[in-house]
PDB file of C-alpha atoms and ligand atoms in Angstrom:
ATOM      1  CA  MET C   1     -23.015  13.708  34.939  1.00  0.00           C
ATOM      2  CA  PRO C   2     -19.894  12.148  33.088  1.00  0.00           C
ATOM      3  CA  ALA C   3     -20.235  11.734  29.459  1.00  0.00           C
ATOM      4  CA  PRO C   4     -21.165   8.280  28.180  1.00  0.00           C
ATOM      5  CA  ASP C   5     -18.045   6.260  27.622  1.00  0.00           C
ATOM      6  CA  THR C   6     -18.352   5.796  23.865  1.00  0.00           C
ATOM      7  CA  ALA C   7     -14.700   4.342  23.786  1.00  0.00           C
ATOM      8  CA  GLN C   8     -16.003   1.203  25.435  1.00  0.00           C
ATOM      9  CA  LEU C   9     -18.421   0.678  22.576  1.00  0.00           C
ATOM     10  CA  SER C  10     -15.853   0.759  19.951  1.00  0.00           C
ATOM     11  CA  LEU C  11     -14.422  -2.044  17.926  1.00  0.00           C
ATOM     12  CA  PRO C  12     -10.801  -1.404  17.460  1.00  0.00           C
ATOM     13  CA  LEU C  13      -8.835  -2.049  14.351  1.00  0.00           C
ATOM     14  CA  GLU C  14      -6.528  -4.696  16.558  1.00  0.00           C
ATOM     15  CA  HIS C  15      -4.195  -5.774  14.040  1.00  0.00           C
ATOM     16  CA  THR C  16      -2.212  -2.346  14.134  1.00  0.00           C
ATOM     17  CA  ALA C  17      -1.843  -2.664  18.062  1.00  0.00           C
ATOM     18  CA  THR C  18       1.194  -4.727  18.230  1.00  0.00           C
ATOM     19  CA  ALA C  19       2.565  -4.408  14.322  1.00  0.00           C
ATOM     20  CA  ASP C  20       6.021  -2.851  13.966  1.00  0.00           C
ATOM     21  CA  ASN C  21       7.089  -2.876  17.817  1.00  0.00           C
ATOM     22  CA  ASN C  22       9.908  -5.056  17.086  1.00  0.00           C
ATOM     23  CA  ARG C  23      10.950  -3.914  13.482  1.00  0.00           C
ATOM     24  CA  HIS C  24      14.571  -3.593  12.839  1.00  0.00           C
ATOM     25  CA  CYS C  25      17.061  -3.006  10.005  1.00  0.00           C
ATOM     26  CA  LEU C  26      20.761  -3.614   9.043  1.00  0.00           C
ATOM     27  CA  LEU C  27      22.713  -3.250   6.148  1.00  0.00           C
ATOM     28  CA  LEU C  28      24.078  -6.882   5.001  1.00  0.00           C
ATOM     29  CA  GLY C  29      26.417  -6.807   1.828  1.00  0.00           C
ATOM     30  CA  GLY C  30      25.306  -3.546   0.833  1.00  0.00           C
ATOM     31  CA  GLN C  31      21.453  -4.415   1.204  1.00  0.00           C
ATOM     32  CA  ARG C  32      19.319  -2.845   3.661  1.00  0.00           C
ATOM     33  CA  ILE C  33      17.625  -5.837   5.538  1.00  0.00           C
ATOM     34  CA  GLU C  34      14.510  -4.984   7.557  1.00  0.00           C
ATOM     35  CA  TYR C  35      13.537  -8.049  10.230  1.00  0.00           C
ATOM     36  CA  THR C  36      11.417  -8.555  13.122  1.00  0.00           C
ATOM     37  CA  ILE C  37      12.572 -10.178  16.239  1.00  0.00           C
ATOM     38  CA  ARG C  38      10.385 -12.459  18.302  1.00  0.00           C
ATOM     39  CA  ARG C  39      11.687 -13.233  21.755  1.00  0.00           C
ATOM     40  CA  SER C  40      10.666 -16.075  23.896  1.00  0.00           C
ATOM     41  CA  ALA C  41      11.592 -17.497  27.191  1.00  0.00           C
ATOM     42  CA  ARG C  42      11.779 -21.147  25.857  1.00  0.00           C
ATOM     43  CA  ARG C  43      14.118 -20.426  23.084  1.00  0.00           C
ATOM     44  CA  HIS C  44      17.495 -21.368  23.469  1.00  0.00           C
ATOM     45  CA  SER C  45      19.123 -20.405  20.247  1.00  0.00           C
ATOM     46  CA  ILE C  46      18.875 -17.590  17.482  1.00  0.00           C
ATOM     47  CA  THR C  47      16.794 -18.770  14.485  1.00  0.00           C
ATOM     48  CA  LEU C  48      16.178 -17.105  11.037  1.00  0.00           C
ATOM     49  CA  MET C  49      12.847 -17.705   9.061  1.00  0.00           C
ATOM     50  CA  ILE C  50      11.312 -15.957   5.950  1.00  0.00           C
ATOM     51  CA  ASP C  51       7.673 -15.949   5.461  1.00  0.00           C
ATOM     52  CA  GLU C  52       5.062 -13.914   3.987  1.00  0.00           C
ATOM     53  CA  GLN C  53       6.104 -10.823   6.381  1.00  0.00           C
ATOM     54  CA  GLY C  54       9.601 -10.857   5.571  1.00  0.00           C
ATOM     55  CA  LEU C  55      12.533 -11.760   7.857  1.00  0.00           C
ATOM     56  CA  ARG C  56      11.744 -12.950  11.282  1.00  0.00           C
ATOM     57  CA  VAL C  57      14.551 -13.688  14.051  1.00  0.00           C
ATOM     58  CA  GLY C  58      13.579 -15.822  16.891  1.00  0.00           C
ATOM     59  CA  ALA C  59      15.727 -15.073  19.988  1.00  0.00           C
ATOM     60  CA  PRO C  60      15.841 -16.152  23.386  1.00  0.00           C
ATOM     61  CA  GLN C  61      14.399 -13.657  25.812  1.00  0.00           C
ATOM     62  CA  ARG C  62      17.754 -12.278  27.072  1.00  0.00           C
ATOM     63  CA  ALA C  63      19.717 -12.457  23.804  1.00  0.00           C
ATOM     64  CA  SER C  64      21.421  -9.145  22.978  1.00  0.00           C
ATOM     65  CA  GLN C  65      21.116  -7.181  19.761  1.00  0.00           C
ATOM     66  CA  GLN C  66      24.792  -7.557  19.225  1.00  0.00           C
ATOM     67  CA  ARG C  67      24.357 -11.608  19.281  1.00  0.00           C
ATOM     68  CA  ILE C  68      21.236 -11.297  16.759  1.00  0.00           C
ATOM     69  CA  VAL C  69      23.513  -9.116  14.315  1.00  0.00           C
ATOM     70  CA  ALA C  70      26.256 -11.345  14.581  1.00  0.00           C
ATOM     71  CA  VAL C  71      24.139 -14.353  13.628  1.00  0.00           C
ATOM     72  CA  LEU C  72      22.803 -12.052  10.693  1.00  0.00           C
ATOM     73  CA  ASN C  73      26.255 -11.380   9.611  1.00  0.00           C
ATOM     74  CA  THR C  74      27.373 -14.985   9.840  1.00  0.00           C
ATOM     75  CA  HIS C  75      24.283 -15.850   7.316  1.00  0.00           C
ATOM     76  CA  ALA C  76      24.553 -12.763   5.294  1.00  0.00           C
ATOM     77  CA  ALA C  77      24.851 -14.696   1.916  1.00  0.00           C
ATOM     78  CA  TRP C  78      21.758 -16.691   2.829  1.00  0.00           C
ATOM     79  CA  VAL C  79      19.802 -13.622   3.943  1.00  0.00           C
ATOM     80  CA  THR C  80      20.292 -11.225   1.168  1.00  0.00           C
ATOM     81  CA  ARG C  81      19.796 -14.340  -1.519  1.00  0.00           C
ATOM     82  CA  LYS C  82      16.499 -15.150   0.292  1.00  0.00           C
ATOM     83  CA  MET C  83      15.248 -11.473   0.860  1.00  0.00           C
ATOM     84  CA  THR C  84      15.822 -10.468  -2.794  1.00  0.00           C
ATOM     85  CA  GLU C  85      13.637 -13.528  -3.716  1.00  0.00           C
ATOM     86  CA  TRP C  86      11.290 -12.343  -1.245  1.00  0.00           C
ATOM     87  CA  HIS C  87      11.154  -8.712  -2.620  1.00  0.00           C
ATOM     88  CA  ALA C  88      10.730 -10.292  -6.176  1.00  0.00           C
ATOM     89  CA  ARG C  89       7.772 -12.209  -5.095  1.00  0.00           C
ATOM     90  CA  ARG C  90       5.975  -9.402  -3.481  1.00  0.00           C
ATOM     91  CA  PRO C  91       3.262  -7.475  -5.406  1.00  0.00           C
ATOM     92  CA  ALA C  92       4.012  -3.932  -6.738  1.00  0.00           C
ATOM     93  CA  PRO C  93       2.986  -1.166  -4.179  1.00  0.00           C
ATOM     94  CA  PHE C  94      -0.448   0.080  -4.884  1.00  0.00           C
ATOM     95  CA  THR C  95      -0.397   3.184  -7.152  1.00  0.00           C
ATOM     96  CA  TRP C  96      -3.617   5.067  -8.280  1.00  0.00           C
ATOM     97  CA  SER C  97      -3.356   4.070 -12.022  1.00  0.00           C
ATOM     98  CA  ALA C  98      -4.821   2.217 -14.966  1.00  0.00           C
ATOM     99  CA  GLY C  99      -5.000  -1.646 -14.031  1.00  0.00           C
ATOM    100  CA  ALA C 100      -4.419  -1.176 -10.324  1.00  0.00           C
ATOM    101  CA  GLN C 101      -6.671  -3.569  -8.004  1.00  0.00           C
ATOM    102  CA  LEU C 102      -9.059  -2.230  -5.489  1.00  0.00           C
ATOM    103  CA  TRP C 103     -10.924  -4.461  -2.803  1.00  0.00           C
ATOM    104  CA  VAL C 104     -14.470  -3.824  -2.823  1.00  0.00           C
ATOM    105  CA  LEU C 105     -16.669  -6.292  -0.586  1.00  0.00           C
ATOM    106  CA  GLY C 106     -13.736  -8.845  -0.582  1.00  0.00           C
ATOM    107  CA  LYS C 107     -13.483  -8.922  -4.448  1.00  0.00           C
ATOM    108  CA  THR C 108     -10.948  -7.002  -6.478  1.00  0.00           C
ATOM    109  CA  LEU C 109     -11.766  -4.319  -9.208  1.00  0.00           C
ATOM    110  CA  THR C 110      -9.558  -3.051 -11.645  1.00  0.00           C
ATOM    111  CA  LEU C 111      -9.363   0.655 -12.038  1.00  0.00           C
ATOM    112  CA  ILE C 112      -9.989   1.790 -15.550  1.00  0.00           C
ATOM    113  CA  PRO C 113      -9.271   5.434 -16.309  1.00  0.00           C
ATOM    114  CA  ASP C 114     -11.865   7.081 -18.773  1.00  0.00           C
ATOM    115  CA  ALA C 115     -12.080  10.579 -19.162  1.00  0.00           C
ATOM    116  CA  THR C 116     -15.188  10.520 -21.329  1.00  0.00           C
ATOM    117  CA  GLN C 117     -17.273   9.256 -18.435  1.00  0.00           C
ATOM    118  CA  ASP C 118     -19.082  11.926 -16.318  1.00  0.00           C
ATOM    119  CA  SER C 119     -19.205   9.762 -13.161  1.00  0.00           C
ATOM    120  CA  THR C 120     -17.744   6.606 -11.588  1.00  0.00           C
ATOM    121  CA  ARG C 121     -19.348   3.472 -12.621  1.00  0.00           C
ATOM    122  CA  ARG C 122     -18.868  -0.325 -11.997  1.00  0.00           C
ATOM    123  CA  HIS C 123     -18.952  -2.383 -14.953  1.00  0.00           C
ATOM    124  CA  GLY C 124     -18.573  -6.073 -13.761  1.00  0.00           C
ATOM    125  CA  ASP C 125     -15.403  -6.339 -12.262  1.00  0.00           C
ATOM    126  CA  HIS C 126     -14.000  -3.208 -13.558  1.00  0.00           C
ATOM    127  CA  LEU C 127     -14.620   0.497 -12.054  1.00  0.00           C
ATOM    128  CA  LEU C 128     -14.590   3.047 -14.602  1.00  0.00           C
ATOM    129  CA  LEU C 129     -13.261   6.467 -13.314  1.00  0.00           C
ATOM    130  CA  PRO C 130     -13.892   9.919 -14.870  1.00  0.00           C
ATOM    131  CA  ALA C 131     -10.267  10.954 -14.883  1.00  0.00           C
ATOM    132  CA  PRO C 132      -7.500  11.117 -17.242  1.00  0.00           C
ATOM    133  CA  ALA C 133      -5.101   8.055 -16.910  1.00  0.00           C
ATOM    134  CA  ASN C 134      -2.051  10.082 -16.007  1.00  0.00           C
ATOM    135  CA  ASN C 135      -3.788  12.018 -13.279  1.00  0.00           C
ATOM    136  CA  SER C 136      -3.365   9.721 -10.197  1.00  0.00           C
ATOM    137  CA  GLN C 137      -4.811  12.267  -7.653  1.00  0.00           C
ATOM    138  CA  ALA C 138      -8.046  12.609  -9.849  1.00  0.00           C
ATOM    139  CA  LEU C 139      -8.373   8.898 -10.001  1.00  0.00           C
ATOM    140  CA  ALA C 140      -8.049   8.612  -6.353  1.00  0.00           C
ATOM    141  CA  ARG C 141     -10.701  11.197  -5.610  1.00  0.00           C
ATOM    142  CA  ALA C 142     -13.155   9.768  -7.934  1.00  0.00           C
ATOM    143  CA  ALA C 143     -12.455   6.101  -6.384  1.00  0.00           C
ATOM    144  CA  MET C 144     -12.547   7.423  -2.777  1.00  0.00           C
ATOM    145  CA  GLU C 145     -15.848   9.217  -3.616  1.00  0.00           C
ATOM    146  CA  TRP C 146     -17.485   6.062  -5.101  1.00  0.00           C
ATOM    147  CA  LEU C 147     -15.993   3.862  -2.326  1.00  0.00           C
ATOM    148  CA  ARG C 148     -17.906   6.146   0.373  1.00  0.00           C
ATOM    149  CA  LEU C 149     -21.179   6.304  -1.549  1.00  0.00           C
ATOM    150  CA  CYS C 150     -20.951   2.299  -1.954  1.00  0.00           C
ATOM    151  CA  ALA C 151     -20.202   2.071   1.882  1.00  0.00           C
ATOM    152  CA  GLN C 152     -22.994   4.423   2.887  1.00  0.00           C
ATOM    153  CA  GLU C 153     -25.539   2.435   0.759  1.00  0.00           C
ATOM    154  CA  TRP C 154     -24.300  -1.022   1.911  1.00  0.00           C
ATOM    155  CA  PHE C 155     -23.948  -0.246   5.422  1.00  0.00           C
ATOM    156  CA  GLU C 156     -27.505   1.226   5.504  1.00  0.00           C
ATOM    157  CA  GLN C 157     -29.105  -1.972   3.852  1.00  0.00           C
ATOM    158  CA  ARG C 158     -27.156  -4.162   6.244  1.00  0.00           C
ATOM    159  CA  ALA C 159     -28.345  -2.154   9.119  1.00  0.00           C
ATOM    160  CA  ALA C 160     -31.917  -2.292   7.757  1.00  0.00           C
ATOM    161  CA  HIS C 161     -31.712  -5.932   7.557  1.00  0.00           C
ATOM    162  CA  PHE C 162     -30.360  -6.175  10.956  1.00  0.00           C
ATOM    163  CA  ALA C 163     -32.283  -4.098  12.916  1.00  0.00           C
ATOM    164  CA  PRO C 164     -35.692  -5.878  13.168  1.00  0.00           C
ATOM    165  CA  ILE C 165     -33.763  -9.170  13.908  1.00  0.00           C
ATOM    166  CA  LEU C 166     -32.045  -7.577  16.975  1.00  0.00           C
ATOM    167  CA  LYS C 167     -35.413  -5.819  17.863  1.00  0.00           C
ATOM    168  CA  VAL C 168     -33.738  -2.371  17.821  1.00  0.00           C
ATOM    169  CA  LYS C 169     -34.867   0.923  16.026  1.00  0.00           C
ATOM    170  CA  MET C 170     -33.043   1.570  12.555  1.00  0.00           C
ATOM    171  CA  PRO C 171     -30.188   3.858  13.755  1.00  0.00           C
ATOM    172  CA  LEU C 172     -28.475   6.720  11.750  1.00  0.00           C
ATOM    173  CA  ILE C 173     -25.513   5.308   9.993  1.00  0.00           C
ATOM    174  CA  ARG C 174     -22.491   7.732   9.683  1.00  0.00           C
ATOM    175  CA  LEU C 175     -19.448   6.893   7.836  1.00  0.00           C
ATOM    176  CA  SER C 176     -16.349   7.399   9.963  1.00  0.00           C
ATOM    177  CA  ASN C 177     -12.585   7.812   9.039  1.00  0.00           C
ATOM    178  CA  ALA C 178     -11.000   6.354  12.084  1.00  0.00           C
ATOM    179  CA  ARG C 179      -7.674   5.125  11.708  1.00  0.00           C
ATOM    180  CA  THR C 180      -8.008   2.808  14.905  1.00  0.00           C
ATOM    181  CA  ARG C 181     -11.682   1.560  14.932  1.00  0.00           C
ATOM    182  CA  TRP C 182     -14.145  -0.325  12.605  1.00  0.00           C
ATOM    183  CA  GLY C 183     -17.361   1.197  14.473  1.00  0.00           C
ATOM    184  CA  THR C 184     -18.560   3.075  17.243  1.00  0.00           C
ATOM    185  CA  CYS C 185     -22.090   2.971  18.781  1.00  0.00           C
ATOM    186  CA  HIS C 186     -23.079   6.353  20.205  1.00  0.00           C
ATOM    187  CA  PRO C 187     -26.130   6.934  22.599  1.00  0.00           C
ATOM    188  CA  HIS C 188     -29.461   8.136  21.219  1.00  0.00           C
ATOM    189  CA  GLY C 189     -29.438   5.643  17.993  1.00  0.00           C
ATOM    190  CA  ARG C 190     -26.343   6.721  15.789  1.00  0.00           C
ATOM    191  CA  VAL C 191     -23.660   4.107  14.681  1.00  0.00           C
ATOM    192  CA  HIS C 192     -20.497   5.173  13.153  1.00  0.00           C
ATOM    193  CA  LEU C 193     -18.790   2.785  10.768  1.00  0.00           C
ATOM    194  CA  ASN C 194     -15.591   3.023   9.281  1.00  0.00           C
ATOM    195  CA  TRP C 195     -15.795   3.461   5.466  1.00  0.00           C
ATOM    196  CA  ARG C 196     -12.882   1.121   4.966  1.00  0.00           C
ATOM    197  CA  LEU C 197     -14.934  -1.735   5.711  1.00  0.00           C
ATOM    198  CA  ILE C 198     -16.410  -1.353   2.299  1.00  0.00           C
ATOM    199  CA  HIS C 199     -13.166  -3.221   1.000  1.00  0.00           C
ATOM    200  CA  MET C 200     -13.889  -6.352   3.294  1.00  0.00           C
ATOM    201  CA  PRO C 201     -16.075  -9.382   2.243  1.00  0.00           C
ATOM    202  CA  PRO C 202     -19.754  -8.919   3.572  1.00  0.00           C
ATOM    203  CA  SER C 203     -19.459 -11.423   6.134  1.00  0.00           C
ATOM    204  CA  LEU C 204     -17.060  -9.271   8.184  1.00  0.00           C
ATOM    205  CA  ILE C 205     -19.277  -5.968   7.460  1.00  0.00           C
ATOM    206  CA  ASP C 206     -22.091  -7.930   8.864  1.00  0.00           C
ATOM    207  CA  TYR C 207     -20.077  -8.648  11.892  1.00  0.00           C
ATOM    208  CA  VAL C 208     -19.306  -5.179  12.567  1.00  0.00           C
ATOM    209  CA  VAL C 209     -22.766  -4.063  11.953  1.00  0.00           C
ATOM    210  CA  VAL C 210     -24.404  -6.601  14.059  1.00  0.00           C
ATOM    211  CA  HIS C 211     -21.892  -5.743  16.838  1.00  0.00           C
ATOM    212  CA  GLU C 212     -22.539  -1.971  16.829  1.00  0.00           C
ATOM    213  CA  LEU C 213     -26.254  -2.672  16.516  1.00  0.00           C
ATOM    214  CA  ALA C 214     -26.221  -4.935  19.562  1.00  0.00           C
ATOM    215  CA  HIS C 215     -24.595  -2.370  21.643  1.00  0.00           C
ATOM    216  CA  LEU C 216     -27.975  -0.247  20.982  1.00  0.00           C
ATOM    217  CA  HIS C 217     -29.344  -2.741  23.742  1.00  0.00           C
ATOM    218  CA  GLU C 218     -26.385  -3.533  25.596  1.00  0.00           C
ATOM    219  CA  PRO C 219     -23.810  -0.417  25.999  1.00  0.00           C
ATOM    220  CA  ASN C 220     -21.168  -2.835  27.348  1.00  0.00           C
ATOM    221  CA  HIS C 221     -19.577  -6.089  26.578  1.00  0.00           C
ATOM    222  CA  SER C 222     -21.332  -8.169  29.095  1.00  0.00           C
ATOM    223  CA  PRO C 223     -22.329 -11.876  28.391  1.00  0.00           C
ATOM    224  CA  ARG C 224     -25.558 -10.542  27.728  1.00  0.00           C
ATOM    225  CA  PHE C 225     -24.341  -8.608  25.053  1.00  0.00           C
ATOM    226  CA  TRP C 226     -22.493 -11.220  23.370  1.00  0.00           C
ATOM    227  CA  ARG C 227     -25.616 -13.691  23.792  1.00  0.00           C
ATOM    228  CA  ARG C 228     -27.511 -10.948  21.505  1.00  0.00           C
ATOM    229  CA  VAL C 229     -24.392 -11.078  18.877  1.00  0.00           C
ATOM    230  CA  GLU C 230     -24.449 -14.836  19.012  1.00  0.00           C
ATOM    231  CA  ALA C 231     -28.346 -15.367  18.428  1.00  0.00           C
ATOM    232  CA  VAL C 232     -27.912 -13.428  15.072  1.00  0.00           C
ATOM    233  CA  LEU C 233     -24.375 -14.691  14.156  1.00  0.00           C
ATOM    234  CA  PRO C 234     -23.405 -17.931  15.609  1.00  0.00           C
ATOM    235  CA  ASP C 235     -19.997 -17.852  14.071  1.00  0.00           C
ATOM    236  CA  HIS C 236     -19.081 -14.377  15.382  1.00  0.00           C
ATOM    237  CA  ILE C 237     -16.032 -15.434  17.028  1.00  0.00           C
ATOM    238  CA  GLU C 238     -14.767 -16.747  13.773  1.00  0.00           C
ATOM    239  CA  ARG C 239     -15.599 -13.742  12.015  1.00  0.00           C
ATOM    240  CA  ARG C 240     -14.082 -11.418  14.805  1.00  0.00           C
ATOM    241  CA  LYS C 241     -10.803 -13.353  14.385  1.00  0.00           C
ATOM    242  CA  THR C 242     -10.532 -13.154  10.711  1.00  0.00           C
ATOM    243  CA  LEU C 243     -11.179  -9.524  10.900  1.00  0.00           C
ATOM    244  CA  ARG C 244      -8.187  -9.174  13.324  1.00  0.00           C
ATOM    245  CA  THR C 245      -5.992 -11.173  11.290  1.00  0.00           C
ATOM    246  CA  ASP C 246      -6.937 -10.650   7.642  1.00  0.00           C
ATOM    247  CA  SER C 247      -8.474  -7.273   7.459  1.00  0.00           C
ATOM    248  CA  HIS C 248      -5.075  -5.321   6.807  1.00  0.00           C
ATOM    249  CA  ARG C 249      -4.743  -7.067   3.177  1.00  0.00           C
ATOM    250  CA  PHE C 250      -7.861  -5.470   1.854  1.00  0.00           C
ATOM    251  CA  LEU C 251      -6.974  -2.117   2.909  1.00  0.00           C
ATOM    252  CA  LEU C 252      -5.266   0.576   0.839  1.00  0.00           C
ATOM    253  CA  PRO C 253      -1.846   1.685   2.122  1.00  0.00           C
TER     254      PRO C 253
HETATM  255 ZN1   ZN H 301     -18.227  -3.469  21.258  1.00  0.00          ZN
END
């Protein structure tokens, strides 16, 4: 008998799928410039645009790389000036240090190292960590341990809330560390949820919990499956879309 197709029941971390396929970089006036190319059959000329994600080049389907580089060189002064401004606007990269901000349930907590503590403790919007300020590894370890405990507790509570509504037996909830999926439903009532979901707003976590619990009835993505999800979360399409487009901003690098 073939093994049950658990992959079919997984909820993929979709935003990673297409990222970085079209990333390029070049030197302009001594500055390393990264950019993304978006090709389109409807486009007739090469356009340059800088948004939150950085420099984007719009190009006709068949435009050569050479032609794109030529346009970037023609506008080198504009590109380098705008990209310098863009870098200055960006938040500093995350480091495990005093004052760093961590997303937990869609809200930011500020990390406060406090070596006099004997365990990690949340105090309002501060997370007090039992580690010295100059030991980023110890800070990371303590915070991760706390995040996982917090995730286990939150996911179990939400599953216990939704299980009777969906009329399923409360499954065993395990944390997963998958890089590619939010959740997986295994046969025999075992649900794996990605611990990183604890960074997300509760409404998005609920969507994943309900999605996986509904698989305990319907081990597929049939219309019947989606009807079960919809009966509990009428706005599930919106939540799924938000998870796809917004979730990356809550994750640690
Ligand atoms: Zn699914």
